Amino acid sequence: MGHDRAGIQVDVPVRQADLGRDGLASTIGMARWLEDARIRLRLHRFERLIGDGGFGPFRILLVGQRVSRLAPAGPVGTRVQVHTGVRRVGRSSITFGQEAMVGEKRVGSGEATVVLADDSGPLRLPAELIADLDEMRLPETGVAGRPAATRPRPERLRRAHYAYGAPLRSRIGDVDSNQHVNFIALATWYDEAVAAFTRDSIGTTAGGPVPDLPPWSYQIQYLGEVTYPGDYEVALTVRSADTGSVYYELGLFRDSTCLGVADAIGPPAR
């Protein structure tokens, strides 16, 4: 890792699991790179505080993320430089800004907002952690950074807002150390719903070719825990479309409870 104009750099190889059906890195694959880079950040003051027993126990919860595929990246083995910096520090939350580069080409970008929490709710960030984060602030942000993401519009939390639904069941392999379904797995659920909707819309029959039209951009907010076992539905509606893009609104539901929302942009069916 090293310091760069766009934050702290972590090199990540393109892996087979990162590829989409076109043989190049998918949007979900790029989300994995961004996660890898965040996990590998070193917060020395905060780590000493934890080691000395001065903070904890706690969990790190991802409450929102954005990831965009900006250009093709691949094949397997290509080295990607992921740059990570801090855009905003709140009372209990941190928003990271990230970009993925292959050489001089910007192939992906994203943001992620995380919260430190225990069983009683969000925790105030300790001074040691804030000091570590201050060293990672991106130059284009001021002390306050950009505002936190707003809550979803009320209609986004209601199943009736969405015209289409794809049923999904949580899998034990999707459960992480926090005992809920991992956010990368949840992102693939949104991909699954878009694929099911596209397949039904163009009338693909069973055994026919599967449309390859995954979104190239996601903005996701996580509103509740998705657990195992459980039956869920990803609901979808098309907000608008033009000659080059389809703009989706999605919601993740268990019965009538909305546990997450997403906005996605992808290619139209041809």
Coordinates of N, CA, C and O in Angstrom, one line a residue, residues 20-144:
G20 N -17.6 -11.2 -15.4 CA -18.9 -11.4 -15.9 C -18.9 -12.3 -17.1 O -17.9 -12.9 -17.5
R21 N -20.0 -12.5 -17.7 CA -20.1 -13.4 -18.9 C -19.4 -12.9 -20.1 O -19.2 -13.7 -21.1
D22 N -19.1 -11.6 -20.1 CA -18.3 -11.1 -21.3 C -16.8 -11.3 -21.1 O -16.0 -10.8 -21.9
G23 N -16.4 -12.0 -20.0 CA -15.0 -12.2 -19.8 C -14.2 -11.1 -19.2 O -13.0 -11.2 -19.0
L24 N -14.9 -10.0 -18.8 CA -14.3 -8.9 -18.2 C -14.9 -8.6 -16.8 O -15.9 -9.2 -16.4
A25 N -14.3 -7.8 -16.0 CA -14.7 -7.6 -14.6 C -16.2 -7.1 -14.6 O -16.5 -6.1 -15.3
S26 N -17.0 -7.7 -13.7 CA -18.4 -7.2 -13.6 C -18.4 -6.1 -12.5 O -17.5 -5.9 -11.8
T27 N -19.6 -5.5 -12.5 CA -19.8 -4.5 -11.4 C -19.7 -5.1 -10.0 O -19.1 -4.5 -9.1
I28 N -20.2 -6.3 -9.9 CA -20.1 -7.0 -8.6 C -18.7 -7.3 -8.3 O -18.2 -7.2 -7.1
G29 N -17.9 -7.7 -9.3 CA -16.5 -8.0 -9.1 C -15.7 -6.7 -8.6 O -14.9 -6.8 -7.7
M30 N -16.1 -5.6 -9.2 CA -15.5 -4.4 -8.8 C -15.8 -4.0 -7.3 O -15.0 -3.5 -6.6
A31 N -17.1 -4.3 -6.9 CA -17.5 -4.1 -5.5 C -16.6 -5.0 -4.6 O -16.2 -4.5 -3.5
R32 N -16.2 -6.2 -5.0 CA -15.3 -7.0 -4.2 C -13.9 -6.3 -4.1 O -13.3 -6.3 -3.0
W33 N -13.4 -5.7 -5.2 CA -12.1 -5.0 -5.1 C -12.2 -3.9 -4.0 O -11.3 -3.7 -3.2
L34 N -13.3 -3.1 -4.1 CA -13.4 -2.0 -3.2 C -13.5 -2.5 -1.7 O -12.9 -1.9 -0.8
E35 N -14.2 -3.6 -1.5 CA -14.2 -4.2 -0.2 C -12.8 -4.6 0.3 O -12.4 -4.4 1.4
D36 N -12.1 -5.3 -0.6 CA -10.7 -5.8 -0.3 C -9.9 -4.6 0.2 O -9.1 -4.7 1.2
A37 N -10.0 -3.5 -0.6 CA -9.1 -2.3 -0.2 C -9.5 -1.7 1.1 O -8.6 -1.3 1.9
R38 N -10.8 -1.7 1.4 CA -11.2 -1.1 2.7 C -10.7 -2.0 3.9 O -10.3 -1.5 4.9
I39 N -10.9 -3.3 3.7 CA -10.4 -4.2 4.7 C -9.0 -4.1 5.0 O -8.5 -4.3 6.2
R40 N -8.2 -3.8 4.0 CA -6.7 -3.8 4.2 C -6.2 -2.4 4.7 O -5.0 -2.2 4.8
L41 N -7.1 -1.4 4.9 CA -6.6 -0.2 5.5 C -6.1 -0.4 6.9 O -6.6 -1.1 7.7
R42 N -5.0 0.3 7.2 CA -4.4 0.2 8.5 C -4.7 1.4 9.3 O -4.5 2.5 8.9
L43 N -5.4 1.2 10.5 CA -5.8 2.3 11.4 C -5.0 2.1 12.7 O -5.5 1.5 13.7
H44 N -3.8 2.6 12.7 CA -2.8 2.2 13.8 C -3.2 2.6 15.2 O -3.2 1.9 16.1
R45 N -3.7 3.9 15.3 CA -4.1 4.4 16.6 C -5.3 3.6 17.1 O -5.4 3.2 18.3
F46 N -6.3 3.4 16.2 CA -7.5 2.6 16.6 C -7.2 1.2 16.9 O -7.7 0.6 17.9
E47 N -6.3 0.6 16.2 CA -5.9 -0.8 16.5 C -5.2 -0.9 17.8 O -5.5 -1.9 18.6
R48 N -4.4 0.0 18.2 CA -3.8 0.0 19.5 C -4.8 0.2 20.6 O -4.8 -0.5 21.7
L49 N -5.8 1.1 20.4 CA -6.9 1.3 21.3 C -7.6 0.0 21.6 O -7.9 -0.4 22.7
I50 N -7.9 -0.7 20.5 CA -8.6 -2.0 20.7 C -7.8 -3.0 21.4 O -8.2 -3.7 22.3
G51 N -6.5 -3.1 21.0 CA -5.6 -4.0 21.6 C -5.4 -3.8 23.1 O -5.2 -4.7 23.9
D52 N -5.5 -2.5 23.5 CA -5.4 -2.2 25.0 C -6.7 -2.3 25.7 O -6.8 -2.0 26.9
G53 N -7.8 -2.7 25.0 CA -9.1 -2.9 25.7 C -9.8 -1.7 25.9 O -10.8 -1.6 26.7
G54 N -9.5 -0.6 25.1 CA -10.1 0.7 25.3 C -11.3 0.9 24.5 O -12.0 2.0 24.6
F55 N -11.7 0.0 23.6 CA -12.9 0.2 22.8 C -13.4 -1.2 22.4 O -12.6 -2.1 22.0
G56 N -14.7 -1.4 22.6 CA -15.3 -2.6 22.1 C -16.2 -3.3 23.2 O -16.2 -2.7 24.4
P57 N -16.8 -4.4 22.9 CA -16.9 -5.0 21.5 C -17.8 -4.2 20.6 O -18.6 -3.4 21.0
F58 N -17.6 -4.4 19.3 CA -18.3 -3.6 18.3 C -18.4 -4.4 17.0 O -17.7 -5.3 16.8
R59 N -19.3 -4.0 16.1 CA -19.4 -4.5 14.8 C -19.3 -3.4 13.8 O -19.6 -2.2 14.1
I60 N -18.7 -3.7 12.6 CA -18.7 -2.7 11.5 C -19.8 -3.1 10.6 O -19.8 -4.1 10.0
L61 N -20.7 -2.2 10.4 CA -21.9 -2.4 9.5 C -21.9 -1.5 8.3 O -21.7 -0.3 8.4
L62 N -22.0 -2.1 7.1 CA -22.1 -1.3 5.9 C -23.6 -0.9 5.8 O -24.5 -1.7 5.7
V63 N -23.8 0.4 5.7 CA -25.2 0.9 5.6 C -25.5 1.4 4.2 O -26.7 1.6 3.9
G64 N -24.5 1.7 3.4 CA -24.7 2.1 2.0 C -23.5 2.1 1.2 O -22.4 2.2 1.7
Q65 N -23.7 1.8 -0.1 CA -22.6 1.8 -1.0 C -23.0 2.2 -2.4 O -24.1 2.0 -2.8
R66 N -22.0 2.7 -3.1 CA -22.2 2.9 -4.6 C -21.0 2.3 -5.3 O -19.9 2.5 -4.8
V67 N -21.3 1.7 -6.4 CA -20.2 1.1 -7.2 C -20.6 1.3 -8.7 O -21.7 1.0 -9.1
S68 N -19.6 1.7 -9.5 CA -19.9 2.0 -10.9 C -18.8 1.3 -11.7 O -17.6 1.5 -11.4
R69 N -19.1 0.6 -12.7 CA -18.2 0.1 -13.7 C -18.1 1.1 -14.8 O -19.0 1.4 -15.5
L70 N -16.9 1.7 -14.9 CA -16.7 2.8 -15.9 C -16.0 2.4 -17.2 O -16.2 3.1 -18.2
A71 N -15.3 1.3 -17.2 CA -14.6 0.8 -18.4 C -14.2 -0.6 -18.2 O -14.2 -1.1 -17.1
P72 N -14.0 -1.4 -19.3 CA -13.7 -2.8 -19.2 C -12.4 -3.0 -18.5 O -11.4 -2.2 -18.6
A73 N -12.3 -4.1 -17.7 CA -11.0 -4.4 -17.0 C -10.9 -5.9 -17.0 O -11.8 -6.7 -16.7
G74 N -9.7 -6.4 -17.3 CA -9.4 -7.8 -17.4 C -8.3 -8.0 -18.4 O -7.7 -7.0 -18.9
P75 N -7.8 -9.3 -18.6 CA -8.4 -10.5 -18.1 C -7.9 -10.9 -16.7 O -7.4 -10.0 -16.0
V76 N -8.1 -12.1 -16.3 CA -7.6 -12.6 -15.0 C -6.1 -12.3 -14.9 O -5.3 -12.5 -15.9
G77 N -5.7 -11.8 -13.7 CA -4.3 -11.5 -13.5 C -4.0 -10.1 -13.7 O -2.9 -9.6 -13.2
T78 N -4.9 -9.3 -14.3 CA -4.6 -7.9 -14.5 C -4.5 -7.2 -13.1 O -5.3 -7.5 -12.2
R79 N -3.5 -6.4 -12.9 CA -3.4 -5.7 -11.6 C -4.2 -4.4 -11.6 O -4.1 -3.5 -12.5
V80 N -5.0 -4.3 -10.6 CA -5.9 -3.1 -10.4 C -5.4 -2.3 -9.2 O -5.2 -2.9 -8.2
Q81 N -5.3 -1.0 -9.4 CA -4.9 -0.2 -8.2 C -6.2 0.5 -7.7 O -6.8 1.3 -8.4
V82 N -6.5 0.1 -6.4 CA -7.7 0.7 -5.8 C -7.2 1.8 -4.8 O -6.5 1.5 -3.9
H83 N -7.7 3.0 -5.0 CA -7.4 4.1 -4.2 C -8.5 4.4 -3.2 O -9.7 4.5 -3.7
T84 N -8.3 4.5 -2.0 CA -9.3 4.7 -1.0 C -9.0 5.9 -0.1 O -7.8 6.1 0.4
G85 N -9.9 6.8 0.1 CA -9.8 7.9 1.0 C -11.1 8.2 1.8 O -12.1 7.5 1.5
V86 N -11.1 9.1 2.7 CA -12.2 9.4 3.5 C -12.9 10.7 3.0 O -12.3 11.7 2.8
R87 N -14.2 10.6 2.7 CA -15.0 11.7 2.2 C -15.7 12.4 3.4 O -15.9 13.6 3.4
R88 N -16.2 11.6 4.4 CA -16.9 12.2 5.5 C -16.8 11.4 6.7 O -16.7 10.2 6.7
V89 N -16.7 12.1 7.9 CA -16.7 11.5 9.2 C -17.8 12.0 10.0 O -17.9 13.3 10.2
G90 N -18.7 11.2 10.4 CA -19.8 11.6 11.2 C -19.7 11.2 12.7 O -18.6 10.8 13.1
R91 N -20.7 11.3 13.4 CA -20.6 11.0 14.8 C -20.3 9.5 15.0 O -19.5 9.1 15.8
S92 N -21.0 8.7 14.2 CA -20.9 7.2 14.3 C -20.5 6.6 12.9 O -20.3 5.3 12.9
S93 N -20.4 7.4 11.9 CA -20.3 6.8 10.5 C -19.0 7.3 9.8 O -18.6 8.4 10.1
I94 N -18.6 6.6 8.8 CA -17.5 7.0 8.0 C -17.9 6.7 6.5 O -18.4 5.6 6.2
T95 N -17.6 7.7 5.7 CA -17.9 7.5 4.2 C -16.6 7.5 3.5 O -15.8 8.5 3.6
F96 N -16.3 6.4 2.8 CA -15.0 6.2 2.0 C -15.4 6.5 0.6 O -16.4 6.1 0.1
G97 N -14.4 7.2 -0.1 CA -14.5 7.4 -1.5 C -13.4 6.5 -2.2 O -12.3 6.4 -1.6
Q98 N -13.7 5.8 -3.3 CA -12.8 4.9 -3.9 C -12.8 5.0 -5.4 O -13.8 5.4 -6.0
E99 N -11.7 4.7 -6.0 CA -11.6 4.5 -7.5 C -10.7 3.4 -7.8 O -9.7 3.1 -7.1
A100 N -10.9 2.7 -8.9 CA -10.1 1.6 -9.4 C -9.5 2.0 -10.7 O -10.1 2.5 -11.6
M101 N -8.2 1.8 -10.8 CA -7.4 2.2 -11.9 C -6.6 1.0 -12.5 O -6.2 0.1 -11.7
V102 N -6.5 0.9 -13.8 CA -5.6 0.0 -14.5 C -4.7 0.8 -15.3 O -5.0 1.4 -16.3
G103 N -3.5 1.0 -14.7 CA -2.5 2.0 -15.3 C -3.1 3.3 -15.1 O -3.4 3.8 -14.0
E104 N -3.3 4.1 -16.2 CA -3.8 5.4 -16.2 C -5.3 5.4 -16.5 O -5.9 6.5 -16.5
K105 N -5.9 4.3 -16.7 CA -7.3 4.2 -17.0 C -8.2 4.0 -15.8 O -8.0 3.1 -15.0
R106 N -9.2 4.8 -15.6 CA -10.1 4.7 -14.5 C -11.2 3.8 -14.9 O -12.0 4.0 -15.8
V107 N -11.3 2.6 -14.2 CA -12.2 1.6 -14.6 C -13.4 1.4 -13.7 O -14.4 0.8 -14.1
G108 N -13.3 1.9 -12.5 CA -14.4 1.8 -11.5 C -14.3 2.9 -10.5 O -13.3 3.5 -10.2
S109 N -15.4 3.2 -9.8 CA -15.5 4.1 -8.7 C -16.5 3.7 -7.7 O -17.4 2.9 -8.1
G110 N -16.5 4.2 -6.5 CA -17.5 3.9 -5.5 C -17.4 4.6 -4.3 O -16.4 5.4 -4.1
E111 N -18.3 4.5 -3.4 CA -18.3 5.0 -2.1 C -18.9 3.9 -1.1 O -19.7 3.1 -1.6
A112 N -18.6 4.0 0.1 CA -19.2 3.1 1.1 C -19.3 3.8 2.4 O -18.3 4.5 2.8
T113 N -20.4 3.7 3.1 CA -20.6 4.3 4.4 C -20.8 3.2 5.4 O -21.6 2.3 5.2
V114 N -19.9 3.2 6.4 CA -20.0 2.2 7.5 C -20.3 2.8 8.8 O -20.0 4.0 9.0
V115 N -20.8 2.1 9.7 CA -21.2 2.5 11.0 C -20.6 1.5 12.0 O -20.6 0.3 11.8
L116 N -20.0 2.0 13.1 CA -19.6 1.2 14.3 C -20.8 1.1 15.2 O -21.4 2.1 15.6
A117 N -21.1 -0.1 15.6 CA -22.3 -0.3 16.4 C -22.1 -1.5 17.4 O -21.2 -2.4 17.2
D118 N -22.8 -1.5 18.5 CA -23.0 -2.7 19.3 C -24.4 -3.1 19.4 O -25.2 -2.6 18.6
D119 N -24.8 -3.9 20.3 CA -26.2 -4.4 20.4 C -27.2 -3.2 20.8 O -28.4 -3.4 20.5
S120 N -26.6 -2.1 21.3 CA -27.5 -1.0 21.7 C -27.7 0.0 20.6 O -28.5 0.9 20.7
G121 N -26.9 -0.1 19.5 CA -27.0 0.8 18.4 C -25.7 1.4 18.0 O -24.6 0.9 18.4
P122 N -25.7 2.5 17.2 CA -24.4 3.1 16.7 C -23.6 3.6 17.9 O -24.1 4.1 18.9
L123 N -22.3 3.6 17.7 CA -21.3 4.0 18.7 C -20.6 5.3 18.3 O -20.4 5.5 17.1
R124 N -20.3 6.2 19.2 CA -19.6 7.4 18.8 C -18.2 7.0 18.4 O -17.5 6.2 19.1
L125 N -17.6 7.5 17.3 CA -16.3 7.2 16.9 C -15.3 7.7 17.9 O -15.3 8.9 18.3
P126 N -14.3 6.9 18.4 CA -13.3 7.4 19.3 C -12.3 8.3 18.6 O -12.1 8.3 17.4
A127 N -11.7 9.2 19.5 CA -10.8 10.2 18.9 C -9.6 9.5 18.2 O -9.1 10.1 17.2
E128 N -9.2 8.4 18.6 CA -8.1 7.7 18.0 C -8.4 7.3 16.5 O -7.6 7.4 15.6
L129 N -9.6 6.8 16.3 CA -10.1 6.4 15.0 C -10.2 7.7 14.1 O -9.8 7.7 12.9
I130 N -10.8 8.7 14.7 CA -10.9 10.0 13.9 C -9.5 10.5 13.5 O -9.4 11.0 12.3
A131 N -8.5 10.4 14.4 CA -7.2 10.9 14.0 C -6.6 10.0 12.8 O -6.0 10.6 11.9
D132 N -6.9 8.7 12.9 CA -6.4 7.9 11.7 C -7.2 8.3 10.4 O -6.5 8.4 9.4
L133 N -8.4 8.5 10.5 CA -9.2 8.9 9.4 C -8.9 10.2 8.8 O -8.9 10.4 7.6
D134 N -8.5 11.2 9.7 CA -8.1 12.5 9.2 C -6.9 12.4 8.3 O -6.8 13.3 7.4
E135 N -6.0 11.4 8.5 CA -4.9 11.3 7.6 C -5.2 10.8 6.2 O -4.4 10.8 5.3
M136 N -6.5 10.3 6.1 CA -6.9 9.7 4.8 C -7.9 10.6 4.1 O -8.5 10.2 3.0
R137 N -8.2 11.8 4.5 CA -9.2 12.6 3.9 C -8.8 13.0 2.5 O -7.6 13.3 2.2
L138 N -9.7 12.8 1.6 CA -9.5 13.2 0.2 C -9.4 14.7 0.1 O -10.1 15.4 0.7
P139 N -8.5 15.2 -0.8 CA -8.2 16.6 -0.8 C -9.4 17.4 -1.3 O -9.5 18.6 -0.9
E140 N -10.3 16.9 -2.1 CA -11.4 17.7 -2.5 C -12.5 17.9 -1.5 O -13.5 18.6 -1.7
T141 N -12.4 17.2 -0.4 CA -13.4 17.4 0.7 C -12.9 18.2 1.8 O -11.7 18.2 2.1
G142 N -13.8 19.1 2.3 CA -13.4 19.9 3.5 C -13.5 19.1 4.8 O -13.7 17.9 4.8
V143 N -13.5 19.8 5.9 CA -13.5 19.1 7.2 C -14.8 18.4 7.3 O -14.9 17.2 7.8
A144 N -15.9 18.9 6.9 CA -17.2 18.3 7.1 C -17.5 17.2 6.0 O -18.3 16.3 6.3

